[in-house]
PDB file of C-alpha atoms in Angstrom:
ATOM      1  CA  UNK A   1      -8.502 -11.425  -7.269  1.00 94.00           C
ATOM      2  CA  UNK A   2      -7.756  -7.821  -6.381  1.00 97.00           C
ATOM      3  CA  UNK A   3      -4.956  -5.302  -6.591  1.00 98.00           C
ATOM      4  CA  UNK A   4      -3.673  -4.215  -3.174  1.00 98.00           C
ATOM      5  CA  UNK A   5      -1.905  -0.909  -2.658  1.00 98.00           C
ATOM      6  CA  UNK A   6      -0.172   0.095   0.572  1.00 96.00           C
ATOM      7  CA  UNK A   7      -0.981   3.811   0.759  1.00 95.00           C
ATOM      8  CA  UNK A   8       0.288   6.689   2.862  1.00 91.00           C
ATOM      9  CA  UNK A   9      -0.428  10.347   1.983  1.00 92.00           C
ATOM     10  CA  UNK A  10       3.056  11.101   0.625  1.00 91.00           C
ATOM     11  CA  UNK A  11       4.490  11.487  -2.880  1.00 92.00           C
ATOM     12  CA  UNK A  12       5.542   7.823  -2.706  1.00 92.00           C
ATOM     13  CA  UNK A  13       2.063   6.772  -1.644  1.00 94.00           C
ATOM     14  CA  UNK A  14       0.451   8.827  -4.385  1.00 96.00           C
ATOM     15  CA  UNK A  15       2.754   7.238  -6.993  1.00 96.00           C
ATOM     16  CA  UNK A  16       1.821   3.784  -5.685  1.00 97.00           C
ATOM     17  CA  UNK A  17      -1.896   4.626  -5.795  1.00 97.00           C
ATOM     18  CA  UNK A  18      -1.689   5.912  -9.371  1.00 97.00           C
ATOM     19  CA  UNK A  19       0.197   2.789 -10.476  1.00 98.00           C
ATOM     20  CA  UNK A  20      -2.292   0.574  -8.626  1.00 98.00           C
ATOM     21  CA  UNK A  21      -5.277   2.200 -10.337  1.00 98.00           C
ATOM     22  CA  UNK A  22      -3.616   1.641 -13.713  1.00 98.00           C
ATOM     23  CA  UNK A  23      -2.815  -1.979 -12.809  1.00 98.00           C
ATOM     24  CA  UNK A  24      -6.355  -2.651 -11.551  1.00 98.00           C
ATOM     25  CA  UNK A  25      -7.788  -1.200 -14.756  1.00 97.00           C
ATOM     26  CA  UNK A  26      -5.442  -3.283 -16.889  1.00 97.00           C
ATOM     27  CA  UNK A  27      -6.292  -6.460 -14.959  1.00 97.00           C
ATOM     28  CA  UNK A  28      -9.979  -5.538 -14.667  1.00 98.00           C
ATOM     29  CA  UNK A  29      -9.859  -6.181 -10.930  1.00 98.00           C
ATOM     30  CA  UNK A  30     -11.081  -4.165  -7.948  1.00 98.00           C
ATOM     31  CA  UNK A  31      -8.594  -2.151  -5.897  1.00 98.00           C
ATOM     32  CA  UNK A  32      -8.039  -2.409  -2.150  1.00 98.00           C
ATOM     33  CA  UNK A  33      -6.282   0.589  -0.608  1.00 98.00           C
ATOM     34  CA  UNK A  34      -4.596  -0.262   2.696  1.00 96.00           C
ATOM     35  CA  UNK A  35      -4.053   2.899   4.759  1.00 94.00           C
ATOM     36  CA  UNK A  36      -3.514   1.628   8.280  1.00 87.00           C
ATOM     37  CA  UNK A  37      -2.310   3.371  11.437  1.00 84.00           C
ATOM     38  CA  UNK A  38      -0.351   1.591  14.146  1.00 79.00           C
ATOM     39  CA  UNK A  39      -2.668   0.318  16.882  1.00 79.00           C
ATOM     40  CA  UNK A  40      -2.674   2.547  19.954  1.00 69.00           C
ATOM     41  CA  UNK A  41      -1.177   5.567  18.198  1.00 65.00           C
ATOM     42  CA  UNK A  42      -3.108   8.631  19.341  1.00 61.00           C
ATOM     43  CA  UNK A  43      -2.361  10.436  16.071  1.00 59.00           C
ATOM     44  CA  UNK A  44      -0.904   9.088  12.839  1.00 65.00           C
ATOM     45  CA  UNK A  45       0.303  11.141   9.864  1.00 64.00           C
ATOM     46  CA  UNK A  46       0.069   7.938   7.823  1.00 73.00           C
ATOM     47  CA  UNK A  47      -3.730   7.995   7.861  1.00 84.00           C
ATOM     48  CA  UNK A  48      -5.432   9.773   4.995  1.00 87.00           C
ATOM     49  CA  UNK A  49      -8.136  12.288   5.886  1.00 88.00           C
ATOM     50  CA  UNK A  50     -11.767  11.753   4.910  1.00 90.00           C
ATOM     51  CA  UNK A  51     -11.342  14.268   2.084  1.00 94.00           C
ATOM     52  CA  UNK A  52      -8.236  12.480   0.817  1.00 93.00           C
ATOM     53  CA  UNK A  53     -10.019   9.115   0.935  1.00 94.00           C
ATOM     54  CA  UNK A  54     -12.952  10.553  -1.015  1.00 95.00           C
ATOM     55  CA  UNK A  55     -10.512  11.917  -3.613  1.00 96.00           C
ATOM     56  CA  UNK A  56      -8.844   8.501  -3.941  1.00 96.00           C
ATOM     57  CA  UNK A  57     -12.172   6.737  -4.462  1.00 96.00           C
ATOM     58  CA  UNK A  58     -13.176   9.400  -6.996  1.00 97.00           C
ATOM     59  CA  UNK A  59      -9.875   9.070  -8.899  1.00 97.00           C
ATOM     60  CA  UNK A  60     -10.285   5.294  -9.064  1.00 98.00           C
ATOM     61  CA  UNK A  61     -13.923   5.584 -10.180  1.00 98.00           C
ATOM     62  CA  UNK A  62     -12.906   8.023 -12.937  1.00 97.00           C
ATOM     63  CA  UNK A  63     -10.573   5.305 -14.217  1.00 97.00           C
ATOM     64  CA  UNK A  64     -13.385   2.725 -14.063  1.00 98.00           C
ATOM     65  CA  UNK A  65     -11.946   0.939 -11.011  1.00 98.00           C
ATOM     66  CA  UNK A  66     -13.908  -0.021  -7.878  1.00 97.00           C
ATOM     67  CA  UNK A  67     -11.884   0.934  -4.789  1.00 97.00           C
ATOM     68  CA  UNK A  68     -12.258  -0.221  -1.204  1.00 97.00           C
ATOM     69  CA  UNK A  69     -10.410   1.676   1.525  1.00 96.00           C
ATOM     70  CA  UNK A  70      -9.181  -0.219   4.605  1.00 95.00           C
ATOM     71  CA  UNK A  71      -8.067   1.919   7.539  1.00 92.00           C
ATOM     72  CA  UNK A  72      -8.193  -0.570  10.420  1.00 88.00           C
ATOM     73  CA  UNK A  73      -5.358  -0.182  12.906  1.00 88.00           C
ATOM     74  CA  UNK A  74      -2.620  -2.806  12.865  1.00 87.00           C
ATOM     75  CA  UNK A  75      -0.413  -4.222  15.608  1.00 87.00           C
ATOM     76  CA  UNK A  76       3.158  -5.178  14.913  1.00 84.00           C
ATOM     77  CA  UNK A  77       5.126  -4.577  11.749  1.00 89.00           C
ATOM     78  CA  UNK A  78       3.551  -2.802   8.756  1.00 90.00           C
ATOM     79  CA  UNK A  79       5.197  -5.191   6.275  1.00 93.00           C
ATOM     80  CA  UNK A  80       3.568  -8.152   8.040  1.00 94.00           C
ATOM     81  CA  UNK A  81       0.198  -6.380   7.868  1.00 95.00           C
ATOM     82  CA  UNK A  82       0.513  -5.728   4.125  1.00 96.00           C
ATOM     83  CA  UNK A  83       1.394  -9.369   3.440  1.00 96.00           C
ATOM     84  CA  UNK A  84      -1.463 -10.543   5.732  1.00 96.00           C
ATOM     85  CA  UNK A  85      -4.053  -8.339   4.007  1.00 97.00           C
ATOM     86  CA  UNK A  86      -2.780  -9.498   0.607  1.00 98.00           C
ATOM     87  CA  UNK A  87      -3.643 -13.057   1.683  1.00 97.00           C
ATOM     88  CA  UNK A  88      -7.048 -12.036   3.057  1.00 97.00           C
ATOM     89  CA  UNK A  89      -8.126 -10.195  -0.116  1.00 97.00           C
ATOM     90  CA  UNK A  90      -6.389 -12.705  -2.434  1.00 97.00           C
ATOM     91  CA  UNK A  91      -4.389  -9.951  -4.112  1.00 98.00           C
ATOM     92  CA  UNK A  92      -2.996 -10.713  -7.540  1.00 98.00           C
ATOM     93  CA  UNK A  93      -0.352  -8.024  -7.004  1.00 98.00           C
ATOM     94  CA  UNK A  94       0.824  -5.731  -4.201  1.00 98.00           C
ATOM     95  CA  UNK A  95       1.743  -2.157  -5.163  1.00 98.00           C
ATOM     96  CA  UNK A  96       4.092  -0.162  -2.930  1.00 95.00           C
ATOM     97  CA  UNK A  97       5.855   3.185  -3.146  1.00 92.00           C
ATOM     98  CA  UNK A  98       9.598   3.448  -2.596  1.00 88.00           C
ATOM     99  CA  UNK A  99      11.522   6.351  -1.127  1.00 82.00           C
ATOM    100  CA  UNK A 100      15.210   6.945  -1.436  1.00 76.00           C
ATOM    101  CA  UNK A 101      17.211   5.779   1.574  1.00 68.00           C
ATOM    102  CA  UNK A 102      20.909   5.564   2.113  1.00 66.00           C
ATOM    103  CA  UNK A 103      22.471   2.138   2.737  1.00 68.00           C
ATOM    104  CA  UNK A 104      23.220   3.196   6.325  1.00 60.00           C
ATOM    105  CA  UNK A 105      19.622   4.314   6.797  1.00 56.00           C
ATOM    106  CA  UNK A 106      18.406   0.898   5.614  1.00 56.00           C
ATOM    107  CA  UNK A 107      20.812  -0.859   7.947  1.00 55.00           C
ATOM    108  CA  UNK A 108      19.805   1.141  11.012  1.00 50.00           C
ATOM    109  CA  UNK A 109      16.085   1.584  10.388  1.00 49.00           C
ATOM    110  CA  UNK A 110      15.277  -1.418   8.207  1.00 58.00           C
ATOM    111  CA  UNK A 111      12.900  -1.137   5.304  1.00 78.00           C
ATOM    112  CA  UNK A 112       9.236  -2.089   5.245  1.00 85.00           C
ATOM    113  CA  UNK A 113       9.374  -2.117   1.445  1.00 86.00           C
ATOM    114  CA  UNK A 114      12.308  -4.535   1.484  1.00 86.00           C
ATOM    115  CA  UNK A 115      10.442  -6.832   3.908  1.00 89.00           C
ATOM    116  CA  UNK A 116       7.334  -6.791   1.681  1.00 93.00           C
ATOM    117  CA  UNK A 117       9.450  -7.576  -1.391  1.00 90.00           C
ATOM    118  CA  UNK A 118      11.110 -10.509   0.402  1.00 90.00           C
ATOM    119  CA  UNK A 119       8.127 -11.875   2.345  1.00 93.00           C
ATOM    120  CA  UNK A 120       5.265 -11.600  -0.162  1.00 96.00           C
ATOM    121  CA  UNK A 121       4.251 -14.798  -1.945  1.00 96.00           C
ATOM    122  CA  UNK A 122       2.812 -12.865  -4.893  1.00 97.00           C
ATOM    123  CA  UNK A 123       4.150 -10.242  -7.319  1.00 97.00           C
ATOM    124  CA  UNK A 124       5.050  -6.832  -5.898  1.00 97.00           C
ATOM    125  CA  UNK A 125       5.098  -3.721  -8.064  1.00 97.00           C
ATOM    126  CA  UNK A 126       7.392  -1.125  -6.483  1.00 93.00           C
ATOM    127  CA  UNK A 127       7.240   2.433  -7.850  1.00 94.00           C
ATOM    128  CA  UNK A 128       9.018   5.703  -7.148  1.00 91.00           C
ATOM    129  CA  UNK A 129       7.451   9.160  -7.316  1.00 89.00           C
TER     130      UNK A 129
END
């Protein structure tokens, strides 16, 4: 079993990563950090830089947690990719960061976090920064 965190380099992503490291340490499980750009995107602000990835691995190691970073591009919906990877790595829990959105914003744009919460067949830990 592993702990899976959906990570983007934002305050929400950093909160999710911190919570995931704590959860992995508590469960004594390795951590998989999913930081995936959309397939075909020439540039993605969602992808962590090499320096940021090194800092994440270092932070996890300092807490005694082995971390694996996955940055393979995904096609389709991000929520589907998170749920798919959770199945592949046999995640015991999925950790996601939440950002504040208005009800109208959720209606118009949808919510990847909401889809993960509804579609995942395992526990989801949702945190705010």
